[in-house]
Coordinates of C-alpha atoms in Angstrom, one line a residue:
M1 CA 38.2 103.5 104.0
S2 CA 39.2 106.7 102.9
S3 CA 39.8 107.3 99.4
N4 CA 43.7 108.3 100.5
A5 CA 44.4 105.6 102.6
V6 CA 46.9 103.0 101.3
H7 CA 46.0 99.6 101.1
P8 CA 48.5 97.7 103.1
S9 CA 49.3 95.2 100.5
A10 CA 50.7 98.3 99.2
V11 CA 52.6 98.6 102.4
G12 CA 54.4 95.3 102.0
A13 CA 54.9 95.7 98.7
G14 CA 56.8 98.4 99.5
T15 CA 58.5 97.7 102.0
V16 CA 59.9 94.2 100.3
R17 CA 61.0 97.1 97.5
A18 CA 63.1 99.1 99.7
G19 CA 64.4 96.1 101.2
T20 CA 65.4 95.3 97.2
V21 CA 66.4 98.5 96.8
R22 CA 68.9 98.0 100.2
R23 CA 70.4 94.9 99.2
W24 CA 70.9 96.1 95.9
L25 CA 72.9 98.6 97.1
D26 CA 75.0 97.2 99.8
R27 CA 76.5 94.9 96.8
V28 CA 76.9 98.4 94.5
C29 CA 78.1 99.5 97.6
E30 CA 80.8 96.6 98.6
R31 CA 81.3 96.0 94.6
D32 CA 82.2 99.6 93.7
W33 CA 82.7 101.5 96.9
A34 CA 85.0 101.5 100.3
R35 CA 84.4 103.4 103.3
C36 CA 87.2 104.8 104.8
P37 CA 87.8 103.7 109.0
D38 CA 89.4 106.6 109.7
C39 CA 87.9 109.6 108.2
A40 CA 84.4 107.9 107.2
R41 CA 84.5 109.0 103.7
F42 CA 83.2 107.1 100.5
L43 CA 85.8 105.9 98.2
H44 CA 85.1 104.5 94.5
H45 CA 87.6 101.8 94.2
R46 CA 88.7 103.4 91.1
R47 CA 89.8 106.6 92.8
L48 CA 91.2 104.0 95.8
E49 CA 93.5 101.9 93.1
H50 CA 94.8 105.4 92.2
H51 CA 95.6 106.2 95.5
A52 CA 97.1 103.0 95.4
G53 CA 95.0 102.1 98.3
T54 CA 95.0 105.1 100.4
C55 CA 92.4 107.2 101.3
P56 CA 92.9 111.4 99.3
G57 CA 91.4 112.8 102.4
C58 CA 93.1 111.3 105.5
G59 CA 95.8 109.1 103.8
H60 CA 94.5 106.0 105.7
H61 CA 95.8 102.7 104.3
F62 CA 94.0 99.8 103.2
P63 CA 95.4 96.6 102.9
L64 CA 96.8 95.9 99.5
D65 CA 97.3 92.3 97.8
A66 CA 100.4 90.8 96.0
P67 CA 99.5 92.3 92.4
R68 CA 98.4 95.7 93.3
R69 CA 101.6 96.3 95.3
I70 CA 103.5 94.7 92.7
E71 CA 102.0 97.3 90.0
F72 CA 102.2 100.1 92.1
L73 CA 106.1 99.7 93.1
T74 CA 107.5 98.3 89.0
D75 CA 108.0 100.0 86.3
P76 CA 105.3 98.9 83.7
E77 CA 105.8 95.6 82.0
S78 CA 109.2 95.2 84.2
W79 CA 107.9 92.2 86.5
Q80 CA 108.8 88.6 85.5
E81 CA 107.5 86.3 88.1
L82 CA 109.8 83.3 88.8
D83 CA 107.9 80.2 90.3
P84 CA 104.4 80.8 90.8
D85 CA 103.7 77.4 90.8
M86 CA 105.4 76.4 93.6
S87 CA 103.1 74.7 96.9
P88 CA 103.4 73.4 99.8
L89 CA 103.0 69.6 100.9
D90 CA 101.3 68.8 104.2
P91 CA 104.4 66.5 105.7
L92 CA 102.4 66.8 109.0
D93 CA 98.9 65.6 107.4
F94 CA 97.2 68.5 109.6
V95 CA 93.2 68.7 110.1
D96 CA 92.0 71.6 111.8
S97 CA 88.4 72.6 110.6
Q98 CA 89.5 71.3 107.1
P99 CA 92.5 69.1 105.8
Y100 CA 95.4 71.4 105.1
P101 CA 95.5 70.7 101.1
Q102 CA 91.5 71.1 101.1
R103 CA 92.2 75.0 102.4
I104 CA 95.0 75.6 100.4
A105 CA 92.8 75.0 97.3
A106 CA 90.2 76.9 98.8
L107 CA 92.6 80.0 99.2
R108 CA 93.6 79.8 95.8
R109 CA 90.1 79.6 94.6
R110 CA 89.4 82.7 96.3
T111 CA 92.7 84.8 95.9
G112 CA 93.6 83.9 92.2
S113 CA 97.4 83.2 93.8
C114 CA 99.1 79.9 95.0
E115 CA 100.5 81.5 98.1
A116 CA 101.2 83.9 100.4
A117 CA 104.3 85.1 98.8
R118 CA 105.1 86.1 95.2
Y119 CA 108.8 86.6 94.1
G120 CA 110.8 87.7 90.6
S121 CA 112.4 90.4 89.0
A122 CA 111.7 94.0 88.2
R123 CA 112.9 97.6 87.9
I124 CA 112.1 100.4 90.0
S125 CA 112.2 103.7 88.1
G126 CA 115.3 102.2 85.8
H127 CA 117.0 100.0 88.5
D128 CA 117.3 96.4 88.2
V129 CA 115.5 95.0 91.3
V130 CA 114.7 91.6 92.8
L131 CA 111.2 91.5 94.3
C132 CA 109.0 89.5 97.0
V133 CA 105.7 90.4 98.1
L134 CA 103.7 88.5 100.7
D135 CA 99.7 88.9 100.9
F136 CA 97.9 89.3 103.6
S137 CA 95.0 87.8 101.7
F138 CA 96.8 84.3 101.6
Q139 CA 96.4 82.9 105.0
G140 CA 97.2 85.9 106.9
G141 CA 100.8 85.9 104.8
S142 CA 101.9 83.2 107.3
M143 CA 105.0 81.8 106.6
G144 CA 105.1 78.1 106.0
A145 CA 107.9 76.3 103.8
V146 CA 107.0 77.8 99.7
V147 CA 107.4 81.3 101.4
G148 CA 110.4 80.8 103.3
E149 CA 111.7 79.4 99.7
K150 CA 110.7 82.3 97.9
V151 CA 112.7 84.5 100.2
A152 CA 115.3 82.2 100.1
R153 CA 115.3 81.9 96.2
A154 CA 115.0 86.2 96.0
A155 CA 117.8 86.4 98.7
E156 CA 120.0 83.8 96.9
L157 CA 119.5 85.5 93.2
A158 CA 119.9 89.1 94.5
E159 CA 123.3 88.0 95.2
A160 CA 123.9 86.0 92.0
T161 CA 122.9 88.9 90.3
R162 CA 124.2 91.5 92.5
T163 CA 120.8 93.3 92.7
A164 CA 119.2 95.2 95.5
L165 CA 116.6 92.8 97.4
V166 CA 113.2 94.7 97.9
I167 CA 110.7 92.5 100.2
C168 CA 107.3 93.7 101.1
S169 CA 106.1 91.8 104.5
T170 CA 102.4 91.3 105.7
S171 CA 102.1 88.7 107.7
G172 CA 100.5 87.3 110.8
G173 CA 103.6 85.0 111.4
A174 CA 104.5 81.4 111.2
R175 CA 102.2 78.7 109.3
M176 CA 101.0 76.6 112.2
Q177 CA 99.3 74.0 109.5
E178 CA 103.1 73.7 108.5
G179 CA 104.2 72.6 112.3
V180 CA 108.1 72.7 113.0
I181 CA 108.3 73.1 109.0
S182 CA 106.9 76.5 109.4
L183 CA 109.1 77.5 112.1
L184 CA 112.3 76.6 110.4
Q185 CA 112.1 79.1 107.9
M186 CA 112.9 81.9 110.1
A187 CA 116.6 80.4 110.0
K188 CA 116.5 79.4 106.4
T189 CA 115.5 82.8 105.6
A190 CA 117.6 84.4 108.2
A191 CA 121.0 82.6 106.7
A192 CA 119.7 83.5 103.4
I193 CA 120.1 87.1 103.9
Q194 CA 122.8 86.7 105.8
R195 CA 125.0 85.6 102.4
L196 CA 123.3 88.8 100.9
H197 CA 125.1 91.0 103.7
A198 CA 128.1 89.3 103.2
A199 CA 128.3 89.5 99.6
G200 CA 127.5 93.7 100.0
V201 CA 124.2 93.7 98.1
L202 CA 121.7 96.0 99.4
F203 CA 118.4 94.8 101.2
V204 CA 115.8 96.6 101.9
S205 CA 112.6 95.6 103.8
I206 CA 109.1 97.4 103.6
L207 CA 106.8 96.7 106.4
C208 CA 103.2 96.7 106.1
D209 CA 100.3 96.1 107.7
P210 CA 100.8 94.2 109.7
V211 CA 103.9 91.8 110.1
Y212 CA 104.1 89.5 113.0
G213 CA 106.0 86.3 114.8
G214 CA 108.0 84.3 112.9
V215 CA 108.3 87.3 109.8
S216 CA 109.0 89.8 111.9
A217 CA 111.6 88.0 113.9
S218 CA 114.0 86.8 110.6
F219 CA 113.9 88.3 107.6
A220 CA 112.1 91.3 108.0
S221 CA 113.9 92.2 110.4
L222 CA 117.1 92.1 108.7
G223 CA 117.0 94.7 105.9
D224 CA 120.2 97.4 105.7
V225 CA 117.4 100.2 105.4
I226 CA 114.0 98.9 106.8
I227 CA 111.3 101.1 106.1
A228 CA 107.2 101.0 107.2
E229 CA 104.1 102.1 106.4
P230 CA 102.1 104.6 108.6
R231 CA 100.3 103.1 111.3
A232 CA 101.8 99.6 110.7
R233 CA 101.2 97.2 113.4
I234 CA 104.7 95.5 113.9
G235 CA 105.9 93.1 116.7
F236 CA 106.7 89.9 117.3
A237 CA 103.6 88.7 120.3
G238 CA 100.6 90.3 119.0
P239 CA 99.2 92.9 121.5
G240 CA 96.7 90.5 123.1
V241 CA 98.9 88.3 123.6
I242 CA 101.4 90.8 125.5
E243 CA 98.5 91.9 127.6
Q244 CA 97.3 88.7 128.5
T245 CA 100.9 87.9 130.1
I246 CA 101.5 91.0 131.6
R247 CA 97.7 92.1 132.9
Q248 CA 98.3 95.7 132.0
K249 CA 96.4 97.7 129.1
L250 CA 99.2 98.4 126.2
P251 CA 99.7 102.2 125.5
E252 CA 98.5 104.0 122.5
G253 CA 100.2 103.3 119.4
F254 CA 102.3 100.4 120.7
Q255 CA 103.7 97.8 118.0
S256 CA 102.8 101.0 115.6
A257 CA 105.0 102.1 112.7
E258 CA 105.6 105.5 114.2
F259 CA 106.4 103.5 118.2
L260 CA 109.1 101.7 115.9
L261 CA 110.7 104.5 114.4
D262 CA 111.1 106.6 118.1
K263 CA 112.5 103.2 119.9
G264 CA 115.2 102.8 116.7
H265 CA 113.8 99.7 115.1
I266 CA 113.1 100.8 111.6
D267 CA 114.7 103.4 109.3
A268 CA 112.1 106.0 108.4
V269 CA 108.3 105.8 108.0
V270 CA 107.3 105.9 104.4
P271 CA 103.5 106.6 102.9
R272 CA 102.9 104.4 100.0
L273 CA 102.4 106.6 97.7
E274 CA 106.0 108.1 98.4
Q275 CA 107.8 104.3 98.5
R276 CA 108.5 104.1 94.8
A277 CA 110.1 107.7 95.2
Y278 CA 112.2 106.9 98.7
L279 CA 113.1 103.6 96.6
S280 CA 114.6 105.0 93.7
R281 CA 116.8 108.0 95.4
L282 CA 118.5 104.7 97.8
L283 CA 118.6 102.5 94.9
A284 CA 120.1 105.9 92.5
V285 CA 122.7 106.1 95.7
H286 CA 123.8 102.8 95.6
G287 CA 123.9 102.8 91.9
T288 CA 126.7 105.8 91.7
G289 CA 129.0 102.5 92.3
R290 CA 132.1 101.8 94.3
P291 CA 135.1 103.9 94.9
P292 CA 137.0 104.9 91.8
A293 CA 139.6 102.9 90.7
V294 CA 143.1 103.5 92.5
G295 CA 144.5 106.8 90.9
A296 CA 141.0 108.0 89.7
R297 CA 140.2 111.5 90.9
V298 CA 136.8 113.3 91.3
S299 CA 137.6 116.5 93.0
D300 CA 135.9 119.6 91.1
P301 CA 137.8 120.3 87.6
V302 CA 138.3 124.0 89.1
D303 CA 140.1 122.4 92.3
G304 CA 143.4 122.5 91.4
A305 CA 146.9 121.0 92.0
G306 CA 146.6 118.8 96.1
H307 CA 147.6 119.5 98.9
G308 CA 149.1 116.5 100.9
P309 CA 148.1 115.6 104.9
G310 CA 149.0 118.2 106.9
R311 CA 149.3 120.9 104.7
S312 CA 146.9 124.2 105.5
T313 CA 145.1 125.8 102.1
G314 CA 145.7 129.0 104.2
G315 CA 144.3 130.4 107.2
A316 CA 146.3 128.3 109.8
V317 CA 147.2 131.3 111.4
P318 CA 147.9 131.3 114.9
A319 CA 144.6 133.6 116.8
D320 CA 143.5 134.4 120.4
P321 CA 142.3 130.7 121.4
W322 CA 139.0 132.3 123.7
R323 CA 137.7 134.2 120.4
T324 CA 138.6 131.1 118.5
V325 CA 136.5 128.9 121.5
L326 CA 133.4 132.0 120.7
A327 CA 133.6 131.6 117.2
A328 CA 133.0 128.0 117.0
R329 CA 130.5 128.3 119.2
H330 CA 128.6 130.9 117.5
P331 CA 125.2 130.0 116.6
G332 CA 124.9 131.4 112.9
R333 CA 128.0 128.6 112.2
P334 CA 126.3 126.4 109.1
N335 CA 125.4 122.9 110.7
I336 CA 125.4 119.0 108.9
H337 CA 122.2 120.1 107.6
E338 CA 123.3 122.6 105.5
Y339 CA 126.5 121.3 104.8
L340 CA 124.7 118.2 102.9
H341 CA 122.1 120.6 101.4
Q342 CA 125.3 122.6 99.5
L343 CA 127.8 119.7 99.1
T344 CA 125.3 116.9 98.2
D345 CA 123.5 115.8 95.2
D346 CA 121.5 113.5 97.3
F347 CA 121.1 112.4 100.8
V348 CA 118.6 109.9 102.2
E349 CA 118.9 110.2 106.2
L350 CA 118.5 107.0 107.8
H351 CA 117.3 106.5 111.4
G352 CA 117.7 104.4 114.8
D353 CA 120.2 102.2 116.3
R354 CA 117.8 99.0 115.8
H355 CA 117.8 98.4 119.2
H356 CA 117.0 101.5 121.7
G357 CA 116.6 104.7 120.2
D358 CA 116.8 106.7 117.7
D359 CA 119.1 110.2 118.6
S360 CA 118.2 113.2 116.8
A361 CA 121.9 114.5 118.2
V362 CA 123.1 112.4 115.0
V363 CA 122.4 112.9 111.5
A364 CA 123.4 110.0 108.9
G365 CA 122.5 108.0 106.1
P366 CA 124.3 107.5 102.4
A367 CA 124.9 110.6 100.1
V368 CA 126.1 111.3 96.7
L369 CA 129.2 113.9 96.8
A370 CA 131.0 114.8 93.4
G371 CA 129.1 111.3 91.8
R372 CA 130.9 109.6 94.7
A373 CA 128.9 107.7 97.1
V374 CA 129.8 108.0 100.4
M375 CA 127.9 108.0 104.2
V376 CA 128.0 110.9 105.9
I377 CA 127.4 111.0 109.9
G378 CA 127.9 113.9 112.1
H379 CA 126.4 115.9 115.3
R380 CA 123.5 118.1 114.4
K381 CA 123.0 121.0 116.5
G382 CA 119.7 123.0 116.2
R383 CA 118.5 126.6 115.0
G384 CA 117.1 128.1 118.4
T385 CA 116.0 127.6 121.7
Q386 CA 113.1 124.4 120.6
D387 CA 115.6 122.8 118.2
N388 CA 118.0 122.7 120.2
V389 CA 116.7 121.1 122.9
A390 CA 114.7 118.5 120.9
R391 CA 118.6 117.7 119.3
N392 CA 120.1 117.9 122.9
F393 CA 122.4 120.8 122.1
G394 CA 124.2 118.2 119.9
M395 CA 125.2 116.1 122.5
P396 CA 124.6 112.1 121.9
H397 CA 123.7 109.8 123.7
P398 CA 124.5 105.7 123.6
A399 CA 121.6 105.5 120.9
G400 CA 123.4 108.0 118.6
Y401 CA 126.7 106.3 118.9
R402 CA 125.0 103.4 118.0
K403 CA 123.0 104.0 115.3
A404 CA 126.5 105.6 114.3
A405 CA 128.3 102.8 114.4
R406 CA 125.3 100.7 112.6
L407 CA 126.0 102.7 109.0
M408 CA 129.7 102.7 109.4
R409 CA 129.1 98.5 108.8
Y410 CA 126.6 99.5 106.6
A411 CA 129.0 101.9 104.8
E412 CA 131.6 99.3 105.2
R413 CA 129.5 96.1 103.9
F414 CA 128.7 98.5 100.7
G415 CA 132.7 99.8 100.2
M416 CA 131.0 103.7 100.6
P417 CA 133.4 105.9 102.4
V418 CA 133.3 107.5 105.6
V419 CA 132.9 111.2 106.2
T420 CA 132.0 112.4 109.6
V421 CA 131.1 115.7 110.4
I422 CA 132.1 116.8 114.4
D423 CA 130.0 119.4 116.1
T424 CA 129.4 118.6 119.8
P425 CA 130.5 119.9 123.2
G426 CA 130.7 116.3 124.3
A427 CA 128.8 113.2 124.8
Y428 CA 125.4 113.9 126.7
P429 CA 126.4 113.0 130.7
G430 CA 122.7 112.3 132.0
V431 CA 121.7 109.3 134.0
Q432 CA 119.9 108.0 130.7
S433 CA 123.2 107.9 129.1
E434 CA 124.7 106.3 132.3
E435 CA 122.2 103.7 132.3
A436 CA 122.1 102.7 128.5
N437 CA 126.3 102.8 129.4
Q438 CA 127.8 105.5 127.0
S439 CA 131.3 104.7 128.1
A440 CA 131.0 101.1 126.2
A441 CA 128.8 103.1 123.1
I442 CA 131.7 105.1 122.8
A443 CA 134.7 102.5 123.1
E444 CA 132.9 100.4 120.8
N445 CA 132.9 103.1 118.1
L446 CA 136.8 104.5 118.7
Q447 CA 137.3 100.3 118.5
L448 CA 135.4 100.1 115.2
M449 CA 136.7 103.3 114.0
S450 CA 140.2 101.8 114.4
S451 CA 139.7 99.0 111.6
L452 CA 136.9 99.8 109.0
R453 CA 137.3 98.4 106.1
T454 CA 136.9 102.2 104.4
P455 CA 137.6 105.2 104.1
V456 CA 137.5 108.0 106.9
V457 CA 137.7 111.2 106.7
S458 CA 136.5 113.5 109.5
L459 CA 135.7 117.4 109.3
V460 CA 135.3 119.5 112.6
I461 CA 133.1 122.5 112.2
G462 CA 132.3 123.6 115.4
E463 CA 133.1 122.3 119.2
G464 CA 134.9 118.8 118.9
G465 CA 134.3 118.1 122.5
S466 CA 136.5 115.1 124.5
G467 CA 135.3 111.8 123.6
G468 CA 132.0 112.7 122.3
A469 CA 133.4 114.4 119.2
L470 CA 136.1 111.6 119.2
A471 CA 133.9 109.1 118.9
L472 CA 132.9 110.1 115.1
G473 CA 136.6 111.0 115.1
V474 CA 139.2 108.0 114.4
C475 CA 140.2 108.4 110.4
D476 CA 142.4 108.3 107.6
R477 CA 142.1 112.4 107.2
L478 CA 141.2 115.0 109.8
L479 CA 140.3 118.6 108.7
M480 CA 139.5 121.5 110.9
L481 CA 137.8 125.1 110.1
Q482 CA 140.1 127.4 110.9
N483 CA 137.9 128.4 113.6
A484 CA 136.7 125.5 115.0
I485 CA 138.5 123.7 118.2
Y486 CA 138.9 120.1 119.8
S487 CA 140.1 119.1 122.8
V488 CA 139.8 117.2 125.7
I489 CA 137.6 118.7 127.9
S490 CA 136.0 122.7 127.5
P491 CA 137.8 125.5 128.7
E492 CA 135.2 126.2 131.5
G493 CA 135.8 122.2 132.7
C494 CA 139.3 122.5 132.9
A495 CA 139.4 126.1 134.1
A496 CA 137.3 124.9 137.1
I497 CA 139.0 121.7 138.1
L498 CA 142.8 122.9 137.2
F499 CA 142.6 126.6 138.2
R500 CA 139.6 126.3 140.5
D501 CA 138.6 129.9 139.0
V502 CA 135.7 128.6 135.7
G503 CA 136.5 132.6 135.4
R504 CA 139.9 131.4 133.5
A505 CA 138.7 129.9 130.7
P506 CA 140.6 131.8 128.3
E507 CA 143.9 131.3 129.7
A508 CA 142.9 127.4 129.9
A509 CA 141.7 127.5 126.2
A510 CA 145.6 129.0 125.0
A511 CA 147.2 126.2 127.5
L512 CA 145.3 123.5 126.3
R513 CA 146.0 124.1 122.3
L514 CA 143.1 123.4 121.1
T515 CA 142.6 125.7 117.9
A516 CA 142.7 123.9 114.0
A517 CA 146.6 126.1 114.1
D518 CA 147.8 124.7 117.2
L519 CA 146.7 121.1 116.7
Q520 CA 148.3 121.1 113.1
A521 CA 151.5 122.6 114.8
L522 CA 150.7 119.7 117.2
G523 CA 150.5 116.9 113.3
I524 CA 147.1 115.7 114.6
V525 CA 145.3 117.9 111.9
D526 CA 146.0 117.1 108.3
E527 CA 144.4 120.2 106.6
V528 CA 143.1 123.4 108.3
V529 CA 140.4 125.1 105.8
P530 CA 139.8 128.3 105.7
E531 CA 136.9 130.4 107.0
P532 CA 135.4 133.6 105.8
S533 CA 137.3 136.9 107.0
G534 CA 134.1 137.8 109.4
G535 CA 133.9 133.3 110.3
A536 CA 132.0 130.6 109.0
H537 CA 128.7 132.5 109.8
T538 CA 129.5 135.4 107.8
D539 CA 129.4 133.6 104.4
H540 CA 127.9 129.8 104.1
G541 CA 128.4 129.7 100.8
A542 CA 132.3 130.0 100.8
T543 CA 132.7 127.6 103.8
V544 CA 130.9 125.0 102.0
A545 CA 133.0 125.8 98.9
A546 CA 136.0 125.6 100.7
V547 CA 135.0 122.0 102.6
R548 CA 134.1 121.0 99.6
R549 CA 137.2 121.5 97.5
A550 CA 139.0 119.9 100.8
L551 CA 136.9 116.8 101.2
L552 CA 137.7 115.9 97.8
R553 CA 140.7 116.6 97.4
H554 CA 141.1 113.8 100.7
L555 CA 138.6 111.2 99.5
D556 CA 140.7 111.2 96.2
E557 CA 143.9 110.4 98.0
V558 CA 142.3 108.3 100.6
T559 CA 140.6 106.4 98.1
S560 CA 143.4 105.6 95.7
V561 CA 145.4 104.1 98.4
P562 CA 145.2 100.2 98.6
L563 CA 143.0 99.3 101.4
D564 CA 145.3 97.3 103.4
R565 CA 147.7 99.5 103.1
L566 CA 145.4 102.3 104.4
L567 CA 144.5 100.4 107.9
R568 CA 148.1 99.8 108.0
D569 CA 148.8 103.6 108.4
R570 CA 145.4 104.8 110.1
Y571 CA 146.9 102.5 112.6
R572 CA 150.0 103.7 112.5
R573 CA 148.3 107.5 112.7
L574 CA 147.0 106.1 116.1
R575 CA 150.3 104.5 117.3
T576 CA 151.8 107.7 117.0
N577 CA 149.5 110.2 118.7
G578 CA 151.3 111.4 121.8
P579 CA 155.4 111.6 122.2
V580 CA 156.7 109.5 124.8
S581 CA 160.4 109.8 126.3
E582 CA 162.0 106.4 127.3
R583 CA 164.0 107.9 129.8
P584 CA 162.9 109.7 133.2
T585 CA 162.6 113.9 132.8
P586 CA 165.1 115.9 133.9
D587 CA 164.9 117.2 137.6
T588 CA 163.9 121.2 136.3
T589 CA 162.4 122.0 139.6
G590 CA 165.8 122.7 141.6
E591 CA 165.0 119.8 144.5
G592 CA 166.8 117.3 143.3
G593 CA 166.1 113.6 142.1
M594 CA 163.8 113.1 139.0
R595 CA 160.4 113.4 138.0
A596 CA 157.9 111.4 135.8

């Protein structure tokens, strides 16, 4: 044998040592490191924990157990767990691969948790909350009697203390080992949440990966606000079941959080590291409190004596109607986002009608205006061609009006005055809109707003086009900017139909009496808000300041009126629109007879 040769026994020993080292490294890696399934980078567990279980490179969200989720969401030392030892019984004497009690005992030893949910009181950025967190590591976060009982008790505690409820859900659904008892937890938790809704207490539902079955189809989908973590899988039936049933391949991203946002089922997709700040803002808006006591005022100190309904702060002077139409449509006029940015201290945009979609032509959400919580809902035109196309030129689909209706009910539940901002050529007249019943969406909003048990102030900032505008315009006070318009039809449409010549649109504009000054003279508009001499587009700041003064003044007035009287006045306002004669109108044509 050559002096440089390696003895076979040495090779075998080296192989054994290499295998030992690999196994040791595997154990070290498993204990101390994790590999991101999206970007494949290795992450030390301490770094992963620092980022709340998310990859700092690509943002992938790793699973998070209940203790760690509670730790990153809540203020230090604020968590007080309730009923930690609650345990399930085994009324079915269920046995699969092992008896159910043995399965629960093994899960407790492995996870250190007694069950798949924890609940208690806590603080988030100083705001008191009742928090309930499901844990997928315990039997897939499945809901049996204990999970259902903890969710129900959390809701009841929130109701009793009038404290916001936050539930973080991650679950495969109902727990099969508890049979129909598990199924009935869906109804139990839904009933508890309904009582919370009726009491006017905020419930925020956070959907984490995954949420399916009985949890998705009960309390998790009943939040006043529903947010989800990026790419979380959410649905009723699992994708495998759906594919087997319909014999089709599901599209990419189906049942993802982003899919649900696009379909209007949730309000926002919020990365885990941003959830605490998001909750803090939302809780702060709600913590602004109920409307001020009767007689209280929130107007800016610089605001002088109030102007009653039907008065103008100036600017309600006759103008050329066609020039006013062109000014109302000027692409440089401030839009709702610019008003929100300058008018409010904070605004949390919410999305979706909870059924079919989210319409970007309607922007809505709770806001803080001069220390008062309000719900702002308005049309949104775009800036430039691309943005206008994305927002459908401010023409809502039915989903937009249904989103508005959902958030009007939200405002009613929490005692928030509603401020609607109107700027639309009209409701979108497309095939999809008709298929989704545009007429019913508008009609239902008119019905809802006529009896909404909270004050409503509407502001027309540009175009008020027909039923598409009125669907946000049934109110206690109607304000219009000096160069805004409000009409049953556009001047061009009127000219084409009645005058048989679209070129006579300026003549139709005058005949329709659609300017703010005209409508104030008719007793329809309560206040005309002045614009800078060149129009709102020439000075956004001055326009917003004038709007702010007018809004606060009218909010003062309507919130000082007892609610039952406000509703009577609103109905009377609607009933007196449109003077009529009880007798036939005399014939002035010289042809004899009477005319209707």
